[in-house]
Coordinates of N, CA and C in Angstrom, one line a residue:
X1 N 80.5 117.5 114.9 CA 80.1 116.2 114.3 C 80.1 116.3 112.8
X2 N 80.7 115.4 112.1 CA 80.8 115.4 110.7 C 79.9 114.3 110.1
X3 N 79.2 114.6 109.1 CA 78.3 113.6 108.4 C 79.1 113.0 107.3
X4 N 79.0 111.6 107.3 CA 79.8 110.9 106.3 C 78.8 110.4 105.2
X5 N 79.2 110.6 103.9 CA 78.4 110.2 102.8 C 78.6 108.7 102.6
X6 N 77.8 108.1 101.8 CA 77.9 106.7 101.4 C 79.3 106.5 100.7
X7 N 79.6 107.4 99.8 CA 80.8 107.4 99.0 C 82.0 107.4 100.0
X8 N 82.0 108.3 100.9 CA 83.2 108.5 101.8 C 83.3 107.2 102.7
X9 N 82.2 106.6 103.1 CA 82.3 105.4 103.9 C 82.9 104.2 103.1
X10 N 82.5 104.2 101.8 CA 83.1 103.1 100.9 C 84.6 103.4 100.7
X11 N 85.0 104.6 100.5 CA 86.4 104.9 100.3 C 87.2 104.7 101.6
X12 N 86.6 104.9 102.8 CA 87.3 104.7 104.0 C 87.6 103.2 104.2
X13 N 86.6 102.3 103.8 CA 86.8 100.9 104.0 C 87.8 100.4 102.9
X14 N 87.8 100.9 101.7 CA 88.7 100.5 100.6 C 90.1 100.8 101.0
X15 N 90.3 102.0 101.6 CA 91.7 102.5 101.8 C 92.2 102.2 103.2
X16 N 91.4 101.5 104.0 CA 91.9 101.2 105.3 C 92.0 102.3 106.3
X17 N 91.1 103.3 106.2 CA 91.1 104.4 107.1 C 89.9 104.3 108.1
X18 N 90.3 104.2 109.4 CA 89.3 103.9 110.4 C 88.8 105.3 111.0
X19 N 87.8 105.2 111.9 CA 87.3 106.4 112.5 C 88.3 107.1 113.4
X20 N 89.1 106.4 114.1 CA 90.1 107.0 114.9 C 91.1 107.8 114.1
X21 N 91.5 107.3 112.9 CA 92.4 108.1 112.0 C 91.6 109.4 111.5
X22 N 90.4 109.2 111.2 CA 89.6 110.4 110.8 C 89.5 111.4 111.9
X23 N 89.3 111.0 113.1 CA 89.2 112.0 114.2 C 90.5 112.7 114.4
X24 N 91.7 112.0 114.3 CA 93.0 112.7 114.4 C 93.2 113.7 113.3
X25 N 92.8 113.4 112.1 CA 93.0 114.3 111.0 C 92.1 115.5 111.2
X26 N 90.9 115.3 111.7 CA 90.0 116.5 112.0 C 90.6 117.4 113.1
X27 N 91.2 116.8 114.0 CA 91.8 117.6 115.1 C 93.1 118.3 114.7
X28 N 94.0 117.6 114.1 CA 95.3 118.2 113.8 C 95.6 118.6 112.4
X29 N 94.7 118.4 111.5 CA 94.9 118.6 110.1 C 94.9 120.1 109.8
X30 N 95.5 120.5 108.6 CA 95.6 121.8 108.1 C 94.5 122.0 107.1
X31 N 93.7 123.1 107.2 CA 92.6 123.4 106.3 C 93.1 124.2 105.1
X32 N 92.9 123.6 103.9 CA 93.3 124.3 102.6 C 92.1 124.2 101.7
X33 N 91.4 125.3 101.5 CA 90.2 125.4 100.8 C 89.1 124.4 101.3
X34 N 88.8 123.4 100.5 CA 87.8 122.4 100.9 C 88.4 121.1 101.4
X35 N 89.7 121.1 101.7 CA 90.4 119.9 102.2 C 91.0 120.1 103.6
X36 N 91.1 119.0 104.3 CA 91.8 119.0 105.6 C 92.9 118.0 105.4
X37 N 94.1 118.4 105.5 CA 95.3 117.6 105.2 C 96.2 117.4 106.5
X38 N 96.5 116.1 106.7 CA 97.5 115.8 107.7 C 98.6 115.0 107.0
X39 N 99.7 115.6 106.8 CA 100.8 114.9 106.0 C 101.9 114.4 106.9
X40 N 102.9 113.8 106.4 CA 104.0 113.2 107.1 C 104.7 114.1 108.0
X41 N 104.9 115.3 107.5 CA 105.7 116.3 108.3 C 105.0 116.7 109.6
X42 N 103.7 116.9 109.5 CA 102.9 117.2 110.7 C 102.9 116.1 111.7
X43 N 102.7 114.8 111.1 CA 102.7 113.6 112.0 C 104.0 113.5 112.7
X44 N 105.1 113.7 112.0 CA 106.4 113.6 112.6 C 106.6 114.6 113.8
X45 N 106.0 115.8 113.6 CA 106.1 116.8 114.6 C 105.3 116.4 115.9
X46 N 104.1 115.8 115.7 CA 103.3 115.4 116.9 C 103.9 114.1 117.5
X47 N 104.5 113.3 116.7 CA 105.2 112.1 117.3 C 106.4 112.5 118.1
X48 N 107.1 113.4 117.7 CA 108.3 113.9 118.5 C 107.8 114.5 119.8
X49 N 106.7 115.3 119.8 CA 106.2 115.8 121.0 C 105.7 114.7 122.0
X50 N 105.0 113.7 121.4 CA 104.6 112.6 122.3 C 105.8 111.8 122.8
X51 N 106.8 111.7 122.0 CA 108.0 110.9 122.5 C 108.7 111.7 123.7
X52 N 108.6 113.0 123.7 CA 109.1 113.8 124.8 C 108.2 113.7 126.1
X53 N 106.9 113.6 125.8 CA 105.9 113.7 127.0 C 105.8 112.3 127.6
X54 N 105.9 111.2 126.9 CA 105.6 109.9 127.5 C 106.6 109.5 128.6
X55 N 107.9 109.8 128.5 CA 108.8 109.5 129.6 C 108.5 110.3 130.9
X56 N 108.1 111.6 130.7 CA 107.7 112.4 131.8 C 106.5 111.9 132.6
X57 N 105.5 111.4 131.8 CA 104.3 110.9 132.4 C 104.6 109.5 133.0
X58 N 105.5 108.7 132.5 CA 105.8 107.4 133.1 C 106.4 107.6 134.5
X59 N 107.2 108.7 134.7 CA 107.7 109.0 136.0 C 106.6 109.3 137.0
X60 N 105.5 109.9 136.5 CA 104.4 110.2 137.4 C 103.6 108.9 137.8
X61 N 103.7 107.9 136.9 CA 103.0 106.6 137.2 C 101.6 106.6 136.8
X62 N 101.1 107.4 135.9 CA 99.8 107.4 135.4 C 99.6 106.4 134.2
X63 N 99.3 105.2 134.5 CA 99.4 104.1 133.5 C 98.2 104.3 132.4
X64 N 97.1 104.8 132.9 CA 95.9 104.9 132.0 C 96.3 106.0 130.9
X65 N 96.9 107.1 131.4 CA 97.2 108.2 130.5 C 98.3 107.7 129.5
X66 N 99.3 106.9 130.0 CA 100.3 106.4 129.1 C 99.8 105.5 128.0
X67 N 98.8 104.6 128.4 CA 98.3 103.7 127.3 C 97.5 104.5 126.3
X68 N 96.8 105.6 126.7 CA 96.1 106.4 125.8 C 97.1 107.2 124.8
X69 N 98.1 107.7 125.4 CA 99.1 108.3 124.6 C 99.8 107.4 123.6
X70 N 100.1 106.1 124.0 CA 100.7 105.1 123.2 C 99.7 104.8 122.0
X71 N 98.4 104.6 122.3 CA 97.5 104.4 121.2 C 97.4 105.5 120.2
X72 N 97.4 106.8 120.8 CA 97.4 108.0 119.9 C 98.7 108.0 119.0
X73 N 99.8 107.6 119.6 CA 101.1 107.6 118.9 C 101.0 106.6 117.8
X74 N 100.5 105.4 118.0 CA 100.4 104.3 117.0 C 99.5 104.8 115.9
X75 N 98.4 105.5 116.2 CA 97.5 106.0 115.2 C 98.2 107.0 114.3
X76 N 99.0 107.9 114.9 CA 99.8 108.9 114.1 C 100.8 108.2 113.3
X77 N 101.4 107.1 113.7 CA 102.3 106.3 112.9 C 101.6 105.7 111.7
X78 N 100.4 105.2 111.9 CA 99.6 104.6 110.8 C 99.4 105.7 109.7
X79 N 99.0 106.9 110.2 CA 98.8 108.0 109.2 C 100.1 108.3 108.5
X80 N 101.2 108.4 109.2 CA 102.5 108.7 108.6 C 102.9 107.6 107.6
X81 N 102.6 106.3 107.9 CA 103.0 105.3 107.0 C 102.2 105.3 105.7
X82 N 101.0 105.9 105.8 CA 100.1 106.0 104.6 C 100.6 107.2 103.8
X83 N 101.5 108.0 104.3 CA 101.9 109.2 103.6 C 101.1 110.4 103.9
X84 N 100.2 110.2 104.9 CA 99.3 111.3 105.2 C 97.9 111.0 104.8
X85 N 96.9 111.7 105.3 CA 95.5 111.5 105.0 C 94.9 112.8 104.6
X86 N 94.1 112.9 103.6 CA 93.4 114.1 103.2 C 91.9 113.9 103.2
X87 N 91.1 114.8 103.8 CA 89.7 114.7 103.8 C 89.2 115.8 102.9
X88 N 88.2 115.5 102.1 CA 87.5 116.6 101.3 C 86.1 116.8 101.9
X89 N 85.9 118.0 102.4 CA 84.8 118.3 103.2 C 84.0 119.5 102.6
X90 N 82.7 119.4 102.6 CA 81.8 120.5 102.2 C 80.9 120.8 103.4
X91 N 81.1 122.0 104.0 CA 80.3 122.3 105.2 C 80.7 121.3 106.3
X92 N 79.7 120.5 106.8 CA 80.1 119.5 107.8 C 79.8 118.1 107.3
X93 N 79.9 118.0 105.9 CA 79.8 116.7 105.3 C 81.1 116.2 104.7
X94 N 81.5 115.0 105.0 CA 82.7 114.4 104.4 C 82.4 113.9 103.1
X95 N 83.0 114.4 102.0 CA 82.7 114.0 100.7 C 83.5 112.7 100.3
X96 N 84.9 112.8 100.5 CA 85.7 111.7 100.2 C 87.0 111.8 101.1
X97 N 87.7 110.7 101.1 CA 89.0 110.7 101.9 C 90.0 109.8 101.2
X98 N 91.2 110.3 101.2 CA 92.3 109.5 100.5 C 93.6 109.7 101.1
X99 N 94.6 108.8 100.8 CA 95.9 108.9 101.3 C 96.7 110.0 100.6
X100 N 97.4 110.8 101.3 CA 98.0 112.0 100.7 C 99.2 111.6 99.8
X101 N 100.1 110.8 100.3 CA 101.3 110.3 99.6 C 101.6 111.0 98.3
X102 N 102.2 112.2 98.4 CA 102.6 113.0 97.3 C 103.9 112.5 96.7
X103 N 103.9 112.2 95.4 CA 105.1 111.8 94.7 C 105.5 112.9 93.7
X104 N 106.7 113.3 93.8 CA 107.2 114.4 92.9 C 107.4 113.9 91.5
X105 N 106.9 114.7 90.6 CA 107.1 114.3 89.2 C 108.3 115.0 88.6
X106 N 109.1 114.3 87.8 CA 110.2 114.9 87.2 C 109.8 115.7 86.0
X107 N 110.4 116.8 85.8 CA 110.1 117.6 84.6 C 111.0 117.1 83.5
X108 N 110.4 116.8 82.4 CA 111.2 116.3 81.2 C 111.5 117.5 80.4
X109 N 112.8 117.4 79.8 CA 113.2 118.4 78.9 C 112.6 118.2 77.5
X110 N 112.2 119.2 76.8 CA 111.7 119.0 75.5 C 112.8 118.5 74.6
X111 N 112.4 117.7 73.6 CA 113.4 117.1 72.7 C 114.0 118.3 71.8
X112 N 115.2 118.1 71.5 CA 115.9 119.1 70.7 C 116.6 120.2 71.5
X113 N 116.4 120.3 72.8 CA 117.1 121.3 73.6 C 118.1 120.6 74.5
X114 N 119.2 121.2 74.7 CA 120.2 120.7 75.6 C 120.6 121.7 76.6

């Protein structure tokens, strides 16, 4: 169980991050120092796995399981569309949460050099 601070709850509502997105990031995210990151690449990997599993389960006829997998897939797609989600955690307390969406910066050449 993770404890949410007032700040993290404000940021979740501002950035459109719901509890189900938070749960998926906690389950599948990669831990780097004090951050838990779930980026596009990881989301794509899980979506491909789900796309392979859903037809197999449809053949078995388990409709409840199929609907759960479809909702899980749509949640992963939401995270992917955001560019990923990053949680900043200290112990079991959620400090803040933000969209990962990393943009590459171009390196400029210094003036006078060619």
